[in-house]
Amino acid sequence: MMRQVRRGPAVPPGQRSYGNPGPAAPPYAAGVPQQPSYDDGQGYDEGAGHGDYDSGYNTGQVYGGGRRGGFVPNDNDPDPELGQYRPRPNWRRRIKWITITLVTVLVVTSVATYFWADSKLRREVDLSQVIDRPASGSGTNYLIVGSDSREGMSKADEQKLHTGSAQGKRTDSMMILHVGDNGDTLVSLPRDSNVTVPSYKGSTSGKVYPARGRQEKLNATYAEDGPTLLVRTIEANTGLHIDHYVEIGFQGFANIVDAVGGVDINIDKGFKDKWSGADFKAGEQTLNGQQALAFVRTRHAFAASDLQRTKNQQKFLSALAHQVATPSTILNPFTFYPVMGAGLDSLIVDKDMSLWDLASMFWAMKGVQGGGGTSLNMPISGSTGGNLVWDKAKVKTLVDELNNDQKVTVSGN
């Protein structure tokens, strides 16, 4: 409510209101009219206790908001105190700086990820120790080896994964992946393949051992002197130059599968195997690390034994590569980094392997499964003493086509 104000005597015309008589202000003077006084004891002097009607009035706060008359401007209205328009937000400039910031973060993250991943690669195989090598052909040839290494496994792990506790390392699977311009080709080399052991340089002794025409199973050469003798033997028996070497053990293989969240695969016919722990029904299913290891190791459940196992290995590795390369894995950091970490910690590669080479290998394996390439076993003509004998004529044609990066016409068993 407005406080009552004591009124004094009427003011004669021409005199000032609320005060002593004085000259009347000119109606349209050039200057500013003199303001009335409020402290003469007859008006609105707050200090005199006569009322506080004027409280807040001269500051523009009577009708709210801290601005005269409660006026609240928007971006396009003039500011009544500043007497000018507020500038509109410069969205083009904001978007530019947001884009620059995001690109900078992406570049820094990518570079950091590259160096992190590159530092984790275990470059332990020196292919320069391999002697008498054939000339390089067109395209790139990767030798992919699955070993029965139990590195990093506890007794409980060995029992869970049905690996046994054998000492040393042997090869459970060997494949050559050819990456070229005319389709990628995945060739499995059965571990029981009969080969001639060539002359070679010892990986630890440095001594050159002459050839004696000795016949062995292919996986025995790996057990004898490791990756370099295996590469030397394959090159000598095929004439195909191996550019890169990749090896993974039991535990690492299972860890990668678990890190990617399992691998989807279609099993044509169910099978069981007490040796590997396999127990599968036919149909689409997702295999975890333990199941995947049993799937790729099983051979006793098949009449074709190792030949059927190599086909299962090809099928699963292609499916694994496809799963790793999906957007849900690559674009999700909570999946991508665990998968990368598990894979890079598990792989043993040659000293010249780069991350680009490794990525090219995985993309090629994915392409083979997607119908963009060919997969086959090394052509077999028969067996001798339990060893599988390669079909020399077909092998020569296959190697010539790979060396010349031509479309493969040879079929395997």
Short mmCIF file of C-alpha atoms in Angstrom, two decimals:
data_model
loop_
_atom_site.label_atom_id
_atom_site.label_comp_id
_atom_site.label_asym_id
_atom_site.label_seq_id
_atom_site.Cartn_x
_atom_site.Cartn_y
_atom_site.Cartn_z
CA MET A 1 0.00 0.00 0.00
CA MET A 2 1.17 3.54 -0.73
CA ARG A 3 2.02 5.48 2.43
CA GLN A 4 -0.03 8.63 3.13
CA VAL A 5 1.78 11.88 2.40
CA ARG A 6 1.13 15.07 4.36
CA ARG A 7 0.23 17.82 1.99
CA GLY A 8 1.16 21.45 2.62
CA PRO A 9 -0.63 24.56 1.42
CA ALA A 10 -1.53 24.89 -2.21
CA VAL A 11 1.24 26.06 -4.46
CA PRO A 12 0.50 29.25 -6.35
CA PRO A 13 0.78 29.06 -10.09
CA GLY A 14 4.28 29.48 -11.42
CA GLN A 15 6.05 28.28 -8.29
CA ARG A 16 7.94 24.99 -7.66
CA SER A 17 6.10 22.08 -6.16
CA TYR A 18 7.00 20.65 -2.77
CA GLY A 19 9.29 23.50 -1.75
CA ASN A 20 9.87 27.17 -1.29
CA PRO A 21 8.55 29.53 -3.94
CA GLY A 22 10.85 30.20 -6.80
CA PRO A 23 10.85 31.05 -10.41
CA ALA A 24 8.95 28.78 -12.72
CA ALA A 25 10.98 26.60 -15.05
CA PRO A 26 10.86 27.63 -18.69
CA PRO A 27 8.61 25.30 -20.67
CA TYR A 28 11.10 24.36 -23.44
CA ALA A 29 14.51 25.37 -22.09
CA ALA A 30 17.67 24.10 -23.73
CA GLY A 31 18.93 22.76 -20.43
CA VAL A 32 17.56 20.17 -18.10
CA PRO A 33 14.83 21.49 -15.72
CA GLN A 34 15.82 21.61 -12.11
CA GLN A 35 14.64 18.53 -10.26
CA PRO A 36 12.29 18.90 -7.28
CA SER A 37 13.73 18.54 -3.84
CA TYR A 38 12.52 15.74 -1.59
CA ASP A 39 14.27 16.68 1.62
CA ASP A 40 12.49 19.87 2.72
CA GLY A 41 10.43 18.12 5.38
CA GLN A 42 7.18 18.41 3.42
CA GLY A 43 7.59 15.81 0.71
CA TYR A 44 9.13 12.38 0.59
CA ASP A 45 12.19 12.63 2.74
CA GLU A 46 12.88 9.10 3.87
CA GLY A 47 15.26 10.29 6.52
CA ALA A 48 12.56 12.44 8.12
CA GLY A 49 10.25 9.52 8.51
CA HIS A 50 7.53 11.05 6.34
CA GLY A 51 7.35 8.13 3.93
CA ASP A 52 9.31 6.16 1.40
CA TYR A 53 7.11 6.32 -1.63
CA ASP A 54 10.11 7.15 -3.76
CA SER A 55 12.08 4.10 -2.58
CA GLY A 56 13.31 2.36 -5.68
CA TYR A 57 11.46 4.66 -8.06
CA ASN A 58 14.36 6.71 -9.34
CA THR A 59 16.46 3.57 -9.85
CA GLY A 60 13.88 1.97 -12.09
CA GLN A 61 13.04 -0.84 -9.69
CA VAL A 62 9.41 -0.11 -8.93
CA TYR A 63 8.02 -2.32 -11.65
CA GLY A 64 10.65 -5.06 -11.43
CA GLY A 65 13.74 -6.65 -12.85
CA GLY A 66 16.57 -4.20 -12.34
CA ARG A 67 15.67 -2.44 -15.63
CA ARG A 68 13.35 0.50 -16.07
CA GLY A 69 9.75 -0.52 -16.41
CA GLY A 70 10.63 -4.23 -16.06
CA PHE A 71 11.96 -4.30 -19.65
CA VAL A 72 13.80 -7.52 -20.51
CA PRO A 73 15.46 -7.36 -23.92
CA ASN A 74 16.18 -10.23 -26.26
CA ASP A 75 19.19 -10.54 -28.54
CA ASN A 76 17.64 -8.33 -31.19
CA ASP A 77 16.36 -5.51 -28.94
CA PRO A 78 18.34 -2.43 -27.94
CA ASP A 79 19.69 -2.42 -24.42
CA PRO A 80 17.87 0.50 -22.69
CA GLU A 81 20.86 1.20 -20.43
CA LEU A 82 23.63 0.81 -23.03
CA GLY A 83 21.57 2.36 -25.80
CA GLN A 84 22.74 -0.19 -28.39
CA TYR A 85 21.86 -3.61 -29.85
CA ARG A 86 23.35 -6.78 -28.41
CA PRO A 87 25.33 -8.75 -31.02
CA ARG A 88 23.81 -12.03 -32.15
CA PRO A 89 25.80 -15.24 -31.35
CA ASN A 90 28.26 -16.03 -34.13
CA TRP A 91 27.27 -19.69 -34.70
CA ARG A 92 29.56 -20.09 -37.69
CA ARG A 93 32.53 -19.15 -35.55
CA ARG A 94 31.41 -21.43 -32.73
CA ILE A 95 30.94 -24.39 -35.07
CA LYS A 96 34.38 -23.78 -36.57
CA TRP A 97 36.10 -23.91 -33.18
CA ILE A 98 34.09 -26.93 -32.06
CA THR A 99 35.15 -28.72 -35.27
CA ILE A 100 38.80 -27.75 -34.78
CA THR A 101 38.69 -29.03 -31.20
CA LEU A 102 37.12 -32.36 -32.18
CA VAL A 103 39.58 -32.90 -35.03
CA THR A 104 42.51 -32.12 -32.72
CA VAL A 105 41.27 -34.60 -30.11
CA LEU A 106 40.76 -37.25 -32.80
CA VAL A 107 44.26 -36.75 -34.24
CA VAL A 108 45.94 -36.81 -30.83
CA THR A 109 43.98 -39.93 -29.80
CA SER A 110 44.78 -41.70 -33.07
CA VAL A 111 48.50 -40.95 -32.83
CA ALA A 112 48.62 -42.02 -29.18
CA THR A 113 46.73 -45.24 -30.00
CA TYR A 114 49.12 -46.02 -32.87
CA PHE A 115 52.24 -45.69 -30.72
CA TRP A 116 50.59 -47.62 -27.88
CA ALA A 117 49.64 -50.48 -30.21
CA ASP A 118 52.98 -50.46 -32.02
CA SER A 119 54.84 -50.73 -28.72
CA LYS A 120 52.86 -53.85 -27.77
CA LEU A 121 53.74 -55.88 -30.89
CA ARG A 122 56.08 -58.74 -30.01
CA ARG A 123 58.53 -58.65 -32.91
CA GLU A 124 60.50 -61.76 -31.97
CA VAL A 125 61.03 -63.57 -35.30
CA ASP A 126 63.99 -62.56 -37.47
CA LEU A 127 63.32 -63.72 -41.02
CA SER A 128 66.73 -62.40 -42.10
CA GLN A 129 68.17 -65.60 -40.59
CA VAL A 130 66.37 -67.68 -43.22
CA ILE A 131 68.87 -68.69 -45.94
CA ASP A 132 68.54 -69.44 -49.67
CA ARG A 133 65.18 -67.76 -50.01
CA PRO A 134 63.12 -67.73 -53.23
CA ALA A 135 62.48 -64.39 -54.95
CA SER A 136 59.51 -62.35 -53.83
CA GLY A 137 56.45 -62.49 -56.06
CA SER A 138 53.56 -60.09 -56.48
CA GLY A 139 51.34 -59.45 -53.48
CA THR A 140 52.11 -60.24 -49.84
CA ASN A 141 52.32 -63.70 -48.22
CA TYR A 142 51.65 -64.14 -44.50
CA LEU A 143 52.44 -67.38 -42.67
CA ILE A 144 49.88 -67.68 -39.85
CA VAL A 145 50.73 -70.22 -37.17
CA GLY A 146 48.63 -71.45 -34.29
CA SER A 147 50.95 -73.02 -31.73
CA ASP A 148 50.17 -75.18 -28.74
CA SER A 149 52.13 -72.81 -26.52
CA ARG A 150 50.82 -72.77 -22.97
CA GLU A 151 52.59 -69.52 -22.14
CA GLY A 152 50.85 -67.67 -19.31
CA MET A 153 48.51 -70.58 -18.50
CA SER A 154 47.96 -71.95 -15.02
CA LYS A 155 47.14 -75.58 -14.29
CA ALA A 156 43.51 -74.56 -13.95
CA ASP A 157 43.65 -72.91 -17.39
CA GLU A 158 45.15 -76.05 -18.95
CA GLN A 159 42.40 -78.17 -17.44
CA LYS A 160 39.64 -75.74 -18.43
CA LEU A 161 40.85 -75.44 -22.04
CA HIS A 162 41.70 -79.16 -22.39
CA THR A 163 45.23 -78.37 -23.57
CA GLY A 164 47.19 -80.82 -21.46
CA SER A 165 50.54 -79.83 -20.01
CA ALA A 166 53.06 -80.81 -22.70
CA GLN A 167 56.36 -78.94 -22.58
CA GLY A 168 57.76 -76.94 -25.48
CA LYS A 169 55.84 -75.69 -28.53
CA ARG A 170 54.37 -77.38 -31.58
CA THR A 171 52.14 -76.13 -34.35
CA ASP A 172 48.44 -76.95 -34.29
CA SER A 173 47.73 -75.04 -37.50
CA MET A 174 49.63 -73.39 -40.36
CA MET A 175 48.15 -71.22 -43.11
CA ILE A 176 49.48 -69.07 -45.91
CA LEU A 177 47.40 -65.96 -46.57
CA HIS A 178 48.14 -64.33 -49.91
CA VAL A 179 46.98 -60.71 -50.18
CA GLY A 180 46.88 -59.41 -53.73
CA ASP A 181 45.00 -57.41 -56.33
CA ASN A 182 43.11 -60.39 -57.78
CA GLY A 183 41.44 -61.68 -54.65
CA ASP A 184 42.92 -62.96 -51.40
CA THR A 185 43.73 -66.64 -50.91
CA LEU A 186 43.97 -68.65 -47.69
CA VAL A 187 45.84 -71.97 -48.02
CA SER A 188 45.99 -74.38 -45.08
CA LEU A 189 49.08 -76.56 -44.66
CA PRO A 190 48.15 -79.77 -42.83
CA ARG A 191 50.49 -80.33 -39.89
CA ASP A 192 51.10 -83.92 -41.06
CA SER A 193 52.29 -82.80 -44.51
CA ASN A 194 55.35 -84.76 -45.69
CA VAL A 195 58.24 -82.37 -46.43
CA THR A 196 61.97 -82.53 -47.10
CA VAL A 197 64.03 -80.71 -44.48
CA PRO A 198 66.41 -78.34 -46.33
CA SER A 199 69.72 -76.86 -45.20
CA TYR A 200 69.14 -74.15 -42.62
CA LYS A 201 70.82 -71.78 -40.22
CA GLY A 202 70.23 -72.51 -36.54
CA SER A 203 68.19 -69.79 -34.83
CA THR A 204 70.33 -69.84 -31.67
CA SER A 205 73.64 -71.41 -32.73
CA GLY A 206 73.98 -69.55 -36.02
CA LYS A 207 75.44 -72.74 -37.49
CA VAL A 208 74.38 -73.84 -40.98
CA TYR A 209 73.08 -77.42 -41.08
CA PRO A 210 73.37 -79.08 -44.52
CA ALA A 211 70.47 -80.84 -46.21
CA ARG A 212 70.44 -84.63 -45.93
CA GLY A 213 67.22 -85.41 -47.77
CA ARG A 214 65.47 -86.07 -44.45
CA GLN A 215 61.67 -86.45 -44.62
CA GLU A 216 59.58 -85.13 -41.75
CA LYS A 217 56.10 -83.94 -40.90
CA LEU A 218 55.84 -80.21 -41.39
CA ASN A 219 55.05 -79.45 -37.75
CA ALA A 220 58.19 -81.36 -36.67
CA THR A 221 60.38 -78.68 -38.25
CA TYR A 222 58.85 -76.04 -35.99
CA ALA A 223 59.49 -78.24 -32.94
CA GLU A 224 63.09 -78.74 -34.11
CA ASP A 225 64.19 -75.11 -34.52
CA GLY A 226 61.19 -72.81 -34.32
CA PRO A 227 59.70 -70.29 -36.77
CA THR A 228 62.79 -69.73 -38.94
CA LEU A 229 63.19 -73.41 -39.83
CA LEU A 230 59.45 -73.67 -40.46
CA VAL A 231 59.62 -70.72 -42.89
CA ARG A 232 62.75 -72.12 -44.53
CA THR A 233 61.09 -75.53 -45.01
CA ILE A 234 57.88 -74.09 -46.51
CA GLU A 235 59.81 -71.85 -48.89
CA ALA A 236 62.12 -74.70 -49.98
CA ASN A 237 59.23 -77.13 -50.60
CA THR A 238 56.94 -74.67 -52.39
CA GLY A 239 59.08 -71.94 -53.94
CA LEU A 240 56.78 -69.34 -52.36
CA HIS A 241 58.41 -66.39 -50.56
CA ILE A 242 57.02 -65.71 -47.06
CA ASP A 243 56.91 -61.97 -46.34
CA HIS A 244 55.53 -61.94 -42.79
CA TYR A 245 55.12 -64.33 -39.88
CA VAL A 246 52.29 -64.30 -37.30
CA GLU A 247 51.91 -66.74 -34.40
CA ILE A 248 49.37 -67.10 -31.61
CA GLY A 249 49.16 -69.54 -28.69
CA PHE A 250 46.24 -71.24 -26.95
CA GLN A 251 45.69 -68.66 -24.19
CA GLY A 252 46.03 -65.68 -26.51
CA PHE A 253 43.54 -67.12 -28.96
CA ALA A 254 40.93 -67.67 -26.25
CA ASN A 255 41.53 -64.19 -24.80
CA ILE A 256 40.92 -62.48 -28.16
CA VAL A 257 37.64 -64.33 -28.66
CA ASP A 258 36.44 -63.40 -25.17
CA ALA A 259 37.53 -59.76 -25.59
CA VAL A 260 35.46 -59.38 -28.76
CA GLY A 261 32.43 -60.81 -26.94
CA GLY A 262 32.38 -64.19 -28.70
CA VAL A 263 32.31 -65.11 -32.37
CA ASP A 264 29.17 -66.00 -34.34
CA ILE A 265 29.55 -69.07 -36.51
CA ASN A 266 27.32 -71.59 -38.26
CA ILE A 267 28.29 -75.22 -37.58
CA ASP A 268 27.07 -77.50 -40.37
CA LYS A 269 27.10 -80.72 -38.36
CA GLY A 270 27.37 -81.22 -34.62
CA PHE A 271 30.31 -83.14 -33.12
CA LYS A 272 31.94 -84.14 -29.84
CA ASP A 273 35.57 -84.78 -28.95
CA LYS A 274 36.82 -85.68 -25.48
CA TRP A 275 40.38 -84.71 -26.39
CA SER A 276 39.61 -81.08 -27.18
CA GLY A 277 36.48 -80.77 -25.03
CA ALA A 278 34.30 -80.04 -28.07
CA ASP A 279 30.54 -80.58 -27.74
CA PHE A 280 28.66 -78.72 -30.46
CA LYS A 281 25.23 -78.93 -32.02
CA ALA A 282 24.53 -77.92 -35.58
CA GLY A 283 23.34 -74.39 -36.34
CA GLU A 284 24.13 -70.73 -35.66
CA GLN A 285 25.79 -70.09 -32.33
CA THR A 286 28.20 -67.77 -30.54
CA LEU A 287 31.42 -69.37 -29.30
CA ASN A 288 33.35 -68.03 -26.32
CA GLY A 289 37.11 -68.41 -25.98
CA GLN A 290 37.02 -71.90 -24.50
CA GLN A 291 34.56 -73.20 -27.08
CA ALA A 292 36.42 -71.55 -29.95
CA LEU A 293 39.68 -73.23 -28.97
CA ALA A 294 37.95 -76.61 -28.84
CA PHE A 295 36.40 -75.96 -32.27
CA VAL A 296 39.68 -75.20 -34.04
CA ARG A 297 41.65 -78.00 -32.32
CA THR A 298 39.28 -80.92 -32.87
CA ARG A 299 40.42 -83.58 -35.35
CA HIS A 300 39.60 -86.94 -33.72
CA ALA A 301 35.87 -86.43 -34.34
CA PHE A 302 36.30 -86.35 -38.14
CA ALA A 303 36.99 -89.09 -40.64
CA ALA A 304 39.18 -86.65 -42.60
CA SER A 305 41.02 -85.82 -39.34
CA ASP A 306 43.49 -82.97 -39.91
CA LEU A 307 42.04 -81.98 -43.30
CA GLN A 308 38.65 -81.25 -41.75
CA ARG A 309 40.30 -79.45 -38.85
CA THR A 310 42.11 -77.09 -41.23
CA LYS A 311 38.79 -76.24 -42.89
CA ASN A 312 37.27 -75.44 -39.49
CA GLN A 313 40.28 -73.29 -38.64
CA GLN A 314 39.90 -71.31 -41.85
CA LYS A 315 36.23 -70.83 -41.24
CA PHE A 316 36.65 -69.66 -37.67
CA LEU A 317 39.59 -67.32 -38.27
CA SER A 318 37.69 -65.61 -41.07
CA ALA A 319 34.65 -65.23 -38.78
CA LEU A 320 36.88 -63.83 -36.02
CA ALA A 321 38.43 -61.28 -38.39
CA HIS A 322 34.93 -60.27 -39.52
CA GLN A 323 33.82 -59.82 -35.90
CA VAL A 324 36.86 -57.71 -35.03
CA ALA A 325 36.33 -55.47 -38.08
CA THR A 326 32.68 -54.63 -37.33
CA PRO A 327 31.75 -51.00 -36.43
CA SER A 328 30.43 -52.17 -33.05
CA THR A 329 34.00 -53.22 -32.19
CA ILE A 330 36.06 -50.54 -33.92
CA LEU A 331 33.91 -47.54 -32.90
CA ASN A 332 33.33 -48.63 -29.30
CA PRO A 333 36.41 -47.82 -27.18
CA PHE A 334 35.18 -50.13 -24.41
CA THR A 335 35.47 -53.04 -26.88
CA PHE A 336 38.18 -51.82 -29.24
CA TYR A 337 40.95 -51.32 -26.68
CA PRO A 338 40.43 -54.62 -24.82
CA VAL A 339 40.40 -56.49 -28.17
CA MET A 340 43.51 -54.66 -29.36
CA GLY A 341 45.24 -55.26 -26.05
CA ALA A 342 44.42 -58.97 -25.99
CA GLY A 343 45.43 -59.45 -29.61
CA LEU A 344 48.69 -57.53 -29.51
CA ASP A 345 49.75 -59.14 -26.24
CA SER A 346 49.14 -62.58 -27.75
CA LEU A 347 50.71 -62.28 -31.21
CA ILE A 348 54.34 -63.03 -32.04
CA VAL A 349 55.36 -61.47 -35.35
CA ASP A 350 58.45 -60.89 -37.47
CA LYS A 351 60.66 -57.86 -36.94
CA ASP A 352 59.49 -56.14 -40.12
CA MET A 353 55.78 -56.40 -39.33
CA SER A 354 54.00 -53.06 -39.08
CA LEU A 355 50.54 -52.29 -37.75
CA TRP A 356 49.51 -51.53 -41.32
CA ASP A 357 50.63 -55.03 -42.39
CA LEU A 358 48.71 -56.57 -39.51
CA ALA A 359 45.55 -54.63 -40.37
CA SER A 360 45.89 -55.65 -44.01
CA MET A 361 46.07 -59.30 -42.94
CA PHE A 362 42.89 -59.09 -40.87
CA TRP A 363 40.96 -57.27 -43.60
CA ALA A 364 42.04 -59.92 -46.11
CA MET A 365 40.84 -62.72 -43.82
CA LYS A 366 37.53 -60.95 -43.45
CA GLY A 367 37.30 -60.67 -47.23
CA VAL A 368 37.91 -64.40 -47.70
CA GLN A 369 34.88 -65.21 -45.54
CA GLY A 370 32.78 -62.60 -47.32
CA GLY A 371 33.28 -64.26 -50.70
CA GLY A 372 35.97 -61.86 -51.89
CA GLY A 373 38.66 -64.55 -51.90
CA THR A 374 39.45 -68.26 -51.97
CA SER A 375 40.23 -70.77 -49.22
CA LEU A 376 41.60 -74.28 -49.73
CA ASN A 377 43.85 -76.96 -48.31
CA MET A 378 47.20 -77.61 -49.91
CA PRO A 379 46.43 -80.17 -52.68
CA ILE A 380 47.10 -83.74 -51.48
CA SER A 381 47.83 -86.73 -53.72
CA GLY A 382 48.01 -89.44 -51.05
CA SER A 383 49.88 -90.46 -47.88
CA THR A 384 52.92 -92.40 -46.84
CA GLY A 385 53.64 -93.69 -43.37
CA GLY A 386 50.91 -91.44 -41.93
CA ASN A 387 52.30 -88.36 -43.68
CA LEU A 388 50.21 -86.48 -46.26
CA VAL A 389 51.91 -86.15 -49.64
CA TRP A 390 51.33 -82.97 -51.64
CA ASP A 391 50.21 -83.11 -55.26
CA LYS A 392 53.35 -81.66 -56.88
CA ALA A 393 51.69 -80.61 -60.16
CA LYS A 394 48.83 -78.79 -58.44
CA VAL A 395 51.16 -77.22 -55.90
CA LYS A 396 53.34 -75.85 -58.70
CA THR A 397 50.31 -74.34 -60.46
CA LEU A 398 49.05 -72.85 -57.20
CA VAL A 399 52.43 -71.31 -56.37
CA ASP A 400 52.81 -69.87 -59.89
CA GLU A 401 49.37 -68.26 -59.65
CA LEU A 402 50.15 -66.77 -56.23
CA ASN A 403 53.60 -65.52 -57.28
CA ASN A 404 52.07 -63.79 -60.30
CA ASP A 405 49.10 -62.55 -58.26
CA GLN A 406 46.64 -64.32 -60.54
CA LYS A 407 43.22 -65.67 -59.68
CA VAL A 408 43.63 -69.11 -58.13
CA THR A 409 42.18 -71.96 -60.20
CA VAL A 410 43.51 -74.86 -58.15
CA SER A 411 41.22 -76.66 -55.70
CA GLY A 412 42.39 -78.45 -52.57
CA ASN A 413 41.13 -81.38 -50.54
#
